[in-house]
Coordinates of C-alpha atoms in Angstrom, one line a residue:
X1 CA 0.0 0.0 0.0
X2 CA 2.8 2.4 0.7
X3 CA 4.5 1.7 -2.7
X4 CA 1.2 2.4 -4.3
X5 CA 0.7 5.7 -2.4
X6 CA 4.5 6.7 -3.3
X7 CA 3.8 5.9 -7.2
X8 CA 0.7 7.8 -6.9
X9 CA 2.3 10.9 -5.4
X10 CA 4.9 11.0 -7.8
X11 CA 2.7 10.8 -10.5
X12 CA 0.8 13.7 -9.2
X13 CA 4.1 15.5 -8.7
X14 CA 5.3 14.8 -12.6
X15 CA 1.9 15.8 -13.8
X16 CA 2.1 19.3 -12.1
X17 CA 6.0 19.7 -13.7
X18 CA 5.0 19.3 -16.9
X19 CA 2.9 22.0 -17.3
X20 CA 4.3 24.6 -20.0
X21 CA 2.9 27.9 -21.1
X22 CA 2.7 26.5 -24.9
X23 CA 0.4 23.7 -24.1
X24 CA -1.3 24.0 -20.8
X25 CA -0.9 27.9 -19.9
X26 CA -1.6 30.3 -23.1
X27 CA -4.7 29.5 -23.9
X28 CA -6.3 30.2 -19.8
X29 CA -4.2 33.6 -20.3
X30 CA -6.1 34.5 -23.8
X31 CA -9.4 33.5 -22.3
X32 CA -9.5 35.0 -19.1
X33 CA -6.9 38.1 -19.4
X34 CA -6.4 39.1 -22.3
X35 CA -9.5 41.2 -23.2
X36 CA -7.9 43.6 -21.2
X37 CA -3.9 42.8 -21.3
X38 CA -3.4 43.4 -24.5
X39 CA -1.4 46.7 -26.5
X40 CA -4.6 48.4 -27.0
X41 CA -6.3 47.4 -23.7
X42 CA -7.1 48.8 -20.3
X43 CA -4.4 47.4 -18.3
X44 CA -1.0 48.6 -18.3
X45 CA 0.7 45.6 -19.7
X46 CA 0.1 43.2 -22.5
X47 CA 0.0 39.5 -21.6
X48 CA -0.3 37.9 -25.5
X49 CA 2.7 36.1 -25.6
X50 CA 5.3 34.3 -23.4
X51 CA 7.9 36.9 -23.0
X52 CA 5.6 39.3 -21.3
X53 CA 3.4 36.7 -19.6
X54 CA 6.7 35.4 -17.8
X55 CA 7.6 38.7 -17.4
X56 CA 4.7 39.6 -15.1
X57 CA 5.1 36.1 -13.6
X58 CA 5.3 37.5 -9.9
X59 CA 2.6 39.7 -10.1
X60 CA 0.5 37.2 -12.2
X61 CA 1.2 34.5 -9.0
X62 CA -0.5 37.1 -6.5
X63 CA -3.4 38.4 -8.1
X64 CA -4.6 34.6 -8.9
X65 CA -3.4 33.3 -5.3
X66 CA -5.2 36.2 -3.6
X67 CA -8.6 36.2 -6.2
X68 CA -8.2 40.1 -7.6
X69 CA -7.7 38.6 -10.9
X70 CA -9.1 38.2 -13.2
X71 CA -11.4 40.8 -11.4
X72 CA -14.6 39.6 -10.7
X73 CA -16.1 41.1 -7.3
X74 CA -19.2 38.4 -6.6
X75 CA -18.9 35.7 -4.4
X76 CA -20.0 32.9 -6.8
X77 CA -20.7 30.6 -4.0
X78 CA -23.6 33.2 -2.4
X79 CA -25.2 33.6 -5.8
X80 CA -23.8 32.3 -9.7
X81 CA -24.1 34.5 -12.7
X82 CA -23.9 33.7 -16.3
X83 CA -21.0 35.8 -17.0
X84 CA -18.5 35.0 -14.5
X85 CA -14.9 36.1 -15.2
X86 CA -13.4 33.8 -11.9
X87 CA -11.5 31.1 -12.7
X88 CA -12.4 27.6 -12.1
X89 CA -10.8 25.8 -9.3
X90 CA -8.4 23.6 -12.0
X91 CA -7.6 26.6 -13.9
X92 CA -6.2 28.3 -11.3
X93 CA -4.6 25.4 -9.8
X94 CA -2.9 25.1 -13.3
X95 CA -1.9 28.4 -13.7
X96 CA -0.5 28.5 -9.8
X97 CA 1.3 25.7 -10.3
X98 CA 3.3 26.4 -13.6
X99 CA 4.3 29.7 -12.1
X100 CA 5.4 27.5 -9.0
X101 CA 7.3 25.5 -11.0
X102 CA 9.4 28.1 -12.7
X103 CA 6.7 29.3 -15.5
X104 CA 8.5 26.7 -18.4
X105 CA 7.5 27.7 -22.2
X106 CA 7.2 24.2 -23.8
X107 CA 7.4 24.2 -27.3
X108 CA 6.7 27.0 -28.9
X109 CA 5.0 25.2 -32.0
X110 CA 2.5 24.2 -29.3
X111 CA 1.5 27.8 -28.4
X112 CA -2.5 28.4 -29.5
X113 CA -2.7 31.4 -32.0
X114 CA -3.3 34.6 -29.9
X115 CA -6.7 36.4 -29.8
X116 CA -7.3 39.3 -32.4
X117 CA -9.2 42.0 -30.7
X118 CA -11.6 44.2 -33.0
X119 CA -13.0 47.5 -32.7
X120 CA -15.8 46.3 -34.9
X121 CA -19.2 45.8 -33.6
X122 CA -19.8 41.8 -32.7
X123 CA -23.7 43.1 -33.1
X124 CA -23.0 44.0 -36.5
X125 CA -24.8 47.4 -37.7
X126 CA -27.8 47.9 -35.6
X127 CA -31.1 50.3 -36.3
X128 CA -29.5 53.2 -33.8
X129 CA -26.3 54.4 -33.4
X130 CA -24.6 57.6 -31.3
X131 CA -21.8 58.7 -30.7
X132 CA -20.1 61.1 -28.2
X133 CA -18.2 63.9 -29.8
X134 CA -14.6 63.4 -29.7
X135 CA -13.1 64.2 -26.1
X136 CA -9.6 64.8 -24.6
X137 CA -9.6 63.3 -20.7
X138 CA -8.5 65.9 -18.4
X139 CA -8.0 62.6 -15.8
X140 CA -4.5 63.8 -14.4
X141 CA -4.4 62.2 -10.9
X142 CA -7.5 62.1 -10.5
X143 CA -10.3 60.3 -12.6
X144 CA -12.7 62.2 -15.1
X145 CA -16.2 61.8 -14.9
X146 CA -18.2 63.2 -17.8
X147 CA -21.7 63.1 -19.5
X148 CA -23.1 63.5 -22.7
X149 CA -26.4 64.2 -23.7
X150 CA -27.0 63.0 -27.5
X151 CA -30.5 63.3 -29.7
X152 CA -31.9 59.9 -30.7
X153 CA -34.2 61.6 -33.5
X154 CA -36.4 58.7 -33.4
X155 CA -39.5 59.8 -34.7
X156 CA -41.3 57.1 -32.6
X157 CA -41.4 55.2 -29.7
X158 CA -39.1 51.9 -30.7
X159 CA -38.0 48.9 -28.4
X160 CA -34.9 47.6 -27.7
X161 CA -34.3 44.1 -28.4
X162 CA -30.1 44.4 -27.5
X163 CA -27.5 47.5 -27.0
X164 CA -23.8 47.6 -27.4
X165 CA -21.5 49.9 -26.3
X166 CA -18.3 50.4 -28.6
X167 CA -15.0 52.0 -26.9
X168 CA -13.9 54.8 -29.1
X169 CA -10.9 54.2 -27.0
X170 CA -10.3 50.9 -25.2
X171 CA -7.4 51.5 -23.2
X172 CA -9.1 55.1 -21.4
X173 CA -12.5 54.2 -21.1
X174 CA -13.0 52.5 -17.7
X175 CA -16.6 52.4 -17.8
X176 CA -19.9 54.0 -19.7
X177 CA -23.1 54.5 -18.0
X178 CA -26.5 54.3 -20.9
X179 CA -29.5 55.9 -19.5
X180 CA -32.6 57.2 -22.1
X181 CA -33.8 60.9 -21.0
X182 CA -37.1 61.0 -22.2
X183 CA -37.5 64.6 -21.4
X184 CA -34.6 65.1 -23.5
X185 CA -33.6 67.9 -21.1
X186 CA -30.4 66.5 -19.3
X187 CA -27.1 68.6 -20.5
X188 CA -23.8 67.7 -21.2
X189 CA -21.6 68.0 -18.4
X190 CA -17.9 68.2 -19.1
X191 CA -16.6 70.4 -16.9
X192 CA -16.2 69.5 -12.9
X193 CA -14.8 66.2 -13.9
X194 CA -17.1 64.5 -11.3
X195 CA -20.2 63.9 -13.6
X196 CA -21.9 60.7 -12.5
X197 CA -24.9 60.9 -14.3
X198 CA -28.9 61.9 -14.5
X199 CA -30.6 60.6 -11.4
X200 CA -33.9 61.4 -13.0
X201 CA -33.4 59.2 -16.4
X202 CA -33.7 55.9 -17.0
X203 CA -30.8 53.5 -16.8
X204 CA -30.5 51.3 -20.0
X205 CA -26.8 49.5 -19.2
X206 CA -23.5 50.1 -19.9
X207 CA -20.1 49.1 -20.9
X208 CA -17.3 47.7 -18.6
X209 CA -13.5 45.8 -19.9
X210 CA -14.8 42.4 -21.1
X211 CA -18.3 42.9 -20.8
X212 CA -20.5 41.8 -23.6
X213 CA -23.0 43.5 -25.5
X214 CA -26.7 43.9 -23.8
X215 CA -29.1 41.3 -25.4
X216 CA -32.4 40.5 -23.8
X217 CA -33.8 37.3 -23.8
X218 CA -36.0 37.2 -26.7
X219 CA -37.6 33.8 -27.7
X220 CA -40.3 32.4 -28.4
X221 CA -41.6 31.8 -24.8
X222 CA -39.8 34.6 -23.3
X223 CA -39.4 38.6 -25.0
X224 CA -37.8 41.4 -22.8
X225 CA -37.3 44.7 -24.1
X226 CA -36.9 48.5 -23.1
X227 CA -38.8 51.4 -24.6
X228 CA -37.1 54.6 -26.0
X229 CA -39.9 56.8 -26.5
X230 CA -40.0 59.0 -29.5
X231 CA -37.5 62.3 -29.3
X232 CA -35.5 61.1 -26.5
X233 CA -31.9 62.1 -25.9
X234 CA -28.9 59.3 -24.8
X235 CA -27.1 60.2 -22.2
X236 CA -23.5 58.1 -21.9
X237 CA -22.1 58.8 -18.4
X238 CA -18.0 58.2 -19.1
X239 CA -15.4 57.2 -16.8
X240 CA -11.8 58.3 -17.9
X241 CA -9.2 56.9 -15.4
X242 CA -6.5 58.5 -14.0
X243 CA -3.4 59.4 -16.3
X244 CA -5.3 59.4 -19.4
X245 CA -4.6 63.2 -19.4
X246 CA -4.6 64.3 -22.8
X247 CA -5.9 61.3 -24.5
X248 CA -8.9 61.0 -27.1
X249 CA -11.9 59.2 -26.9
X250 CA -15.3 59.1 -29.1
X251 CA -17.5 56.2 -27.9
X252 CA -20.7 55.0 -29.3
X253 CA -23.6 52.8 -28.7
X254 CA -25.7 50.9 -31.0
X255 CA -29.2 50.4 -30.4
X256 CA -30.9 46.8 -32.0
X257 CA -34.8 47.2 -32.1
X258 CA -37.6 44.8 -32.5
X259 CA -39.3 44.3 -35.3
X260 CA -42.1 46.8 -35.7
X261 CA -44.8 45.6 -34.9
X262 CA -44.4 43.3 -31.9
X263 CA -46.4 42.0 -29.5
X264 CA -45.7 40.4 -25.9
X265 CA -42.4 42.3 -25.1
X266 CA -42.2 42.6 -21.1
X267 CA -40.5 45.7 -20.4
X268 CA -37.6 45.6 -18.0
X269 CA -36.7 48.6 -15.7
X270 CA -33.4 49.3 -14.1
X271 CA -34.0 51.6 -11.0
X272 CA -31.9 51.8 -8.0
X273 CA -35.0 50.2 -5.9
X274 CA -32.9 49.9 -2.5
X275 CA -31.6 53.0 -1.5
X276 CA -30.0 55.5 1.1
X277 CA -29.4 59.0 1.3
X278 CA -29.6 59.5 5.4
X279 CA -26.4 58.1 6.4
X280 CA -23.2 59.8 7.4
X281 CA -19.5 58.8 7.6
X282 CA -17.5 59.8 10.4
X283 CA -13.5 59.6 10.3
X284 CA -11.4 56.6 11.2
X285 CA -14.9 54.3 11.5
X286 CA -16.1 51.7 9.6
X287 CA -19.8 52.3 8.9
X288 CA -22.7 50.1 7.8
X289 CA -25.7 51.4 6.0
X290 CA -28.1 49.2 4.9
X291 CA -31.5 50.0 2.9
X292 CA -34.5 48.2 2.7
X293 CA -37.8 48.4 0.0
X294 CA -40.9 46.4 1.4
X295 CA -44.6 45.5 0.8
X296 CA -43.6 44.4 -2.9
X297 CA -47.1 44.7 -4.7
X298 CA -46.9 41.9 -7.1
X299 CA -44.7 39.1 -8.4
X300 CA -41.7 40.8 -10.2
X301 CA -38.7 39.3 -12.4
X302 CA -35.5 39.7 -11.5
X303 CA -33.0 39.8 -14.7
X304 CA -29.7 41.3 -13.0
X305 CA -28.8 43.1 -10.7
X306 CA -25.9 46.3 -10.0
X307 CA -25.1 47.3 -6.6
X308 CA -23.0 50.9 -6.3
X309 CA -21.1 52.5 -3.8
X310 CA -17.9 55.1 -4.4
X311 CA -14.3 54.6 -3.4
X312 CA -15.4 54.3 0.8
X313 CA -16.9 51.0 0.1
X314 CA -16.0 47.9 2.1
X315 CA -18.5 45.4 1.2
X316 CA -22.4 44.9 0.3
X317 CA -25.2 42.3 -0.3
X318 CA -28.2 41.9 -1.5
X319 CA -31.1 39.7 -0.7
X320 CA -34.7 39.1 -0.6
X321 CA -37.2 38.1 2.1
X322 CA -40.4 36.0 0.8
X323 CA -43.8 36.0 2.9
X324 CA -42.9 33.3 4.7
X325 CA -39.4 34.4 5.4
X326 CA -37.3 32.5 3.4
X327 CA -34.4 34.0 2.2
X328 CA -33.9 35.0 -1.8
X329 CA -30.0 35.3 -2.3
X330 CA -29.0 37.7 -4.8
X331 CA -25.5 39.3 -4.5
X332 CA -22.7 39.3 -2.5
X333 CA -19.7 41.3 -3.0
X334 CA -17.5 40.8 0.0
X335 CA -14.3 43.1 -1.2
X336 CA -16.0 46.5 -3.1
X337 CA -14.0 47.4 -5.7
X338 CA -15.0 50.7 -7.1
X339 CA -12.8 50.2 -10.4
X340 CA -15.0 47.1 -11.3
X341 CA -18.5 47.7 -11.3
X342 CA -20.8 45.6 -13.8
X343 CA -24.3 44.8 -14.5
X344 CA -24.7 41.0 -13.0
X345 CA -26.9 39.2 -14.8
X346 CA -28.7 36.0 -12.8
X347 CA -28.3 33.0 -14.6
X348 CA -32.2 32.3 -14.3
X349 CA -34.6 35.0 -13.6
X350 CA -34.9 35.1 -9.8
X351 CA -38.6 35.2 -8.8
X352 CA -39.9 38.1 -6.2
X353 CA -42.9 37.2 -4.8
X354 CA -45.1 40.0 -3.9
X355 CA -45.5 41.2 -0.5
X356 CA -41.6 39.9 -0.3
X357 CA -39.3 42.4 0.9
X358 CA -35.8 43.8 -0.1
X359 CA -32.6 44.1 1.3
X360 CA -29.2 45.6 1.5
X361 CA -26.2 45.5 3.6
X362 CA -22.9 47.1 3.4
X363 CA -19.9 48.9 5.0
X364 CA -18.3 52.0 3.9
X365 CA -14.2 52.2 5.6
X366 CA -14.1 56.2 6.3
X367 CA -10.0 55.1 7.7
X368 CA -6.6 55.8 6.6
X369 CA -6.3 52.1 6.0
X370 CA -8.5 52.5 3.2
X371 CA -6.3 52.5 0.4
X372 CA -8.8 54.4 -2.1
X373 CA -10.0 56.7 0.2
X374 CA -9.5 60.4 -1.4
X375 CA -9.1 62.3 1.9
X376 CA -6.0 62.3 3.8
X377 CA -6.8 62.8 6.7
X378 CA -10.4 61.5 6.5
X379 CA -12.7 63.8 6.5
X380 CA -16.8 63.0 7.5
X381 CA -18.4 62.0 4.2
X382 CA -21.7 62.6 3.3
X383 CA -24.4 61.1 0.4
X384 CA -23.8 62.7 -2.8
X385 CA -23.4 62.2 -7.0
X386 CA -19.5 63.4 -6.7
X387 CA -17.4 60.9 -6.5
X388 CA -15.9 62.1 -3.0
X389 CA -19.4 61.6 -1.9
X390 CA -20.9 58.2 -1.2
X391 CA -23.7 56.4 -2.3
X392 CA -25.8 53.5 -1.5
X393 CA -27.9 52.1 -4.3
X394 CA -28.9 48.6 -6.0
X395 CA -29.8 49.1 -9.4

């Protein structure tokens, strides 16, 4: 039995050695990282080939071992979603363990042909498009926040069927914010640096690194949709980070309508239904905040869901309470990460039941220890849209 064990160790032990970039590595690196280590990404270094994946090889080993890459905020095990950037257990194990082991190449020949990123449209041409005017961040050491406020000139009411948002310039634009202003009375705000969008529109989606475009389900069984009433204006809430001083962007989003006409679309909304605007931040204190929306009138839907706080964030979840108490998971986002914010989208629609009541949760770490807090020393922080503010919202 102890010979057995031995031979079974040390094949274990042979299997983990021969791990090489070329066969085992590259492709979990093009899959999972790339999208946004690339030359013309977000991040500031390329991983495409071996040289500068080997390069990184330290830094690679720590985000994995300590979860911040690839970054994906959820905890997967409170709630799934179908979109999850976390590597599986064995992909990380193989990645860890080839770094472990001294990160060998292989043969080159082996090495799977490297991604091509586009700036095309994987939608293809829709039946909308607009476009921000080109726009030179003014983020120095501090991130720019900006709005713009674009016509749709739809003649009439049309209903969107999926949305995509296109970079005009991948490696600057952290983030964009869609929201349809039906009053089309929203400016353009360019100025302060600290715009973080109409609180009076409606939220359509956005565009983070990796995301993919917006489509609703639309079968046979199943159509969701969003109106854009006739003579709205687009509003595309941009986030420039940081050292992008100088740098040009013009971003677009394409708009993909139903048919005309259609019947049986169920519209989806995207409101910040929990909420709080009451609560106040002293120095040097961790605070929780929580927010609650009850007495739910009838069964609802729940597609996805997007929790927000600003850079004082520590952690939040969501959940539901059904009439007989039971509880409804929906998100849980032990570490906030202000830099990576997404729409989460539930791999099933999660039922509400009425007369069920909402919840959230959270913390907000007003301390010096707080690596992303903007005051030093901290100041008291109150609710607000600037960025220096806070906020406490699930979308």
């Amino acid at each position: 039995m102890k010979k057995l064990l031995l031979l079974l160790l040390l094949s274990l032990s042979i299997g983990a050695y021969s791990q090489t970039y070329a066969d085992d590595v590259a492709q979990l690196i093009f899959d999972n990282c790339a999208s946004c280590h690339n030359p013309d990404g977000i991040a500031p270094f390329s991983l495409m080939n071996y040289s500068e994946v080997s390069a990184q090889a330290v830094g690679i080993y720590d985000a994995i071992a300590q979860d911040r890459m690839p970054p994906w905020p959820p905890n997967d095990d409170y709630k799934p979603f179908s979109h999850s950037r976390a590597l599986e257990d064995a992909e990380k194990t193989t990645i860890l363990d080839w770094l472990g082991n001294g990160y060998p190449e292989g043969d080159p020949a082996n090495t799977p042909a490297p991604p091509v990123f586009s700036s095309d449209a994987v939608l293809g041409q829709g039946d909308l498009e607009v476009q921000i005017p080109t726009y030179t961040s003014k983020a120095t050491s501090y991130d720019d926040y900006v709005c713009f406020s674009l016509p749709s000139n739809l003649a009439q009411g049309r209903t969107i069927r999926a949305m995509e948002v296109i970079p005009g310039n991948a490696p600057i634009v952290h983030h964009a914010l869609v929201y349809i202003d039906e009053t089309a009375t929203y400016a353009t705000d360019t100025v302060g640096g600290d715009c973080a969008g109409p609180t009076s529109a409606k939220l359509a989606g956005g565009y983070t690194p990796g995301a993919s475009p917006l489509v609703f389900p639309n079968g046979q069984n199943l159509k969701l949709g969003m109106e854009i009433p006739a003579n709205s204006n687009i509003v595309l809430a941009m986030h420039y980070p940081s050292g992008s001083n100088g740098m040009k962007d013009s971003t677009k989003v394409i708009f993909h309508f139903y048919d005309e006409p259609t019947t049986g679309v169920r519209e989806i909304s995207a409101d910040p239904i929990l909420q709080n605007w009451s609560f106040t931040l002293p120095p040097e204190q961790v605070t929780p905040v929580s927010a609650s929306y009850s007495n739910i009138p009838y069964d609802v839907s729940l597609l996805s869901i997007f929790p927000h706080m600003h850079l004082l964030g520590d952690h939040i979840k969501s959940y539901g309470l059904d009439p007989s108490n039971d509880t409804i998971r929906l998100i849980d986002v032990p570490h906030w990460d202000f830099e990576w914010q997404d729409f989460y989208l539930f791999k099933n629609l999660v039922q509400i039941p009425a007369n069920s009541t909402l919840h959230a949760d959270g913390a907000f770490n007003n301390t010096a220890a707080n690596e992303h807090n903007p005051n030093n020393p901290a100041i008291t922080v109150y609710p607000g849209l600037n960025t220096t503010d806070e906020m406490f919202l699930v979308y």
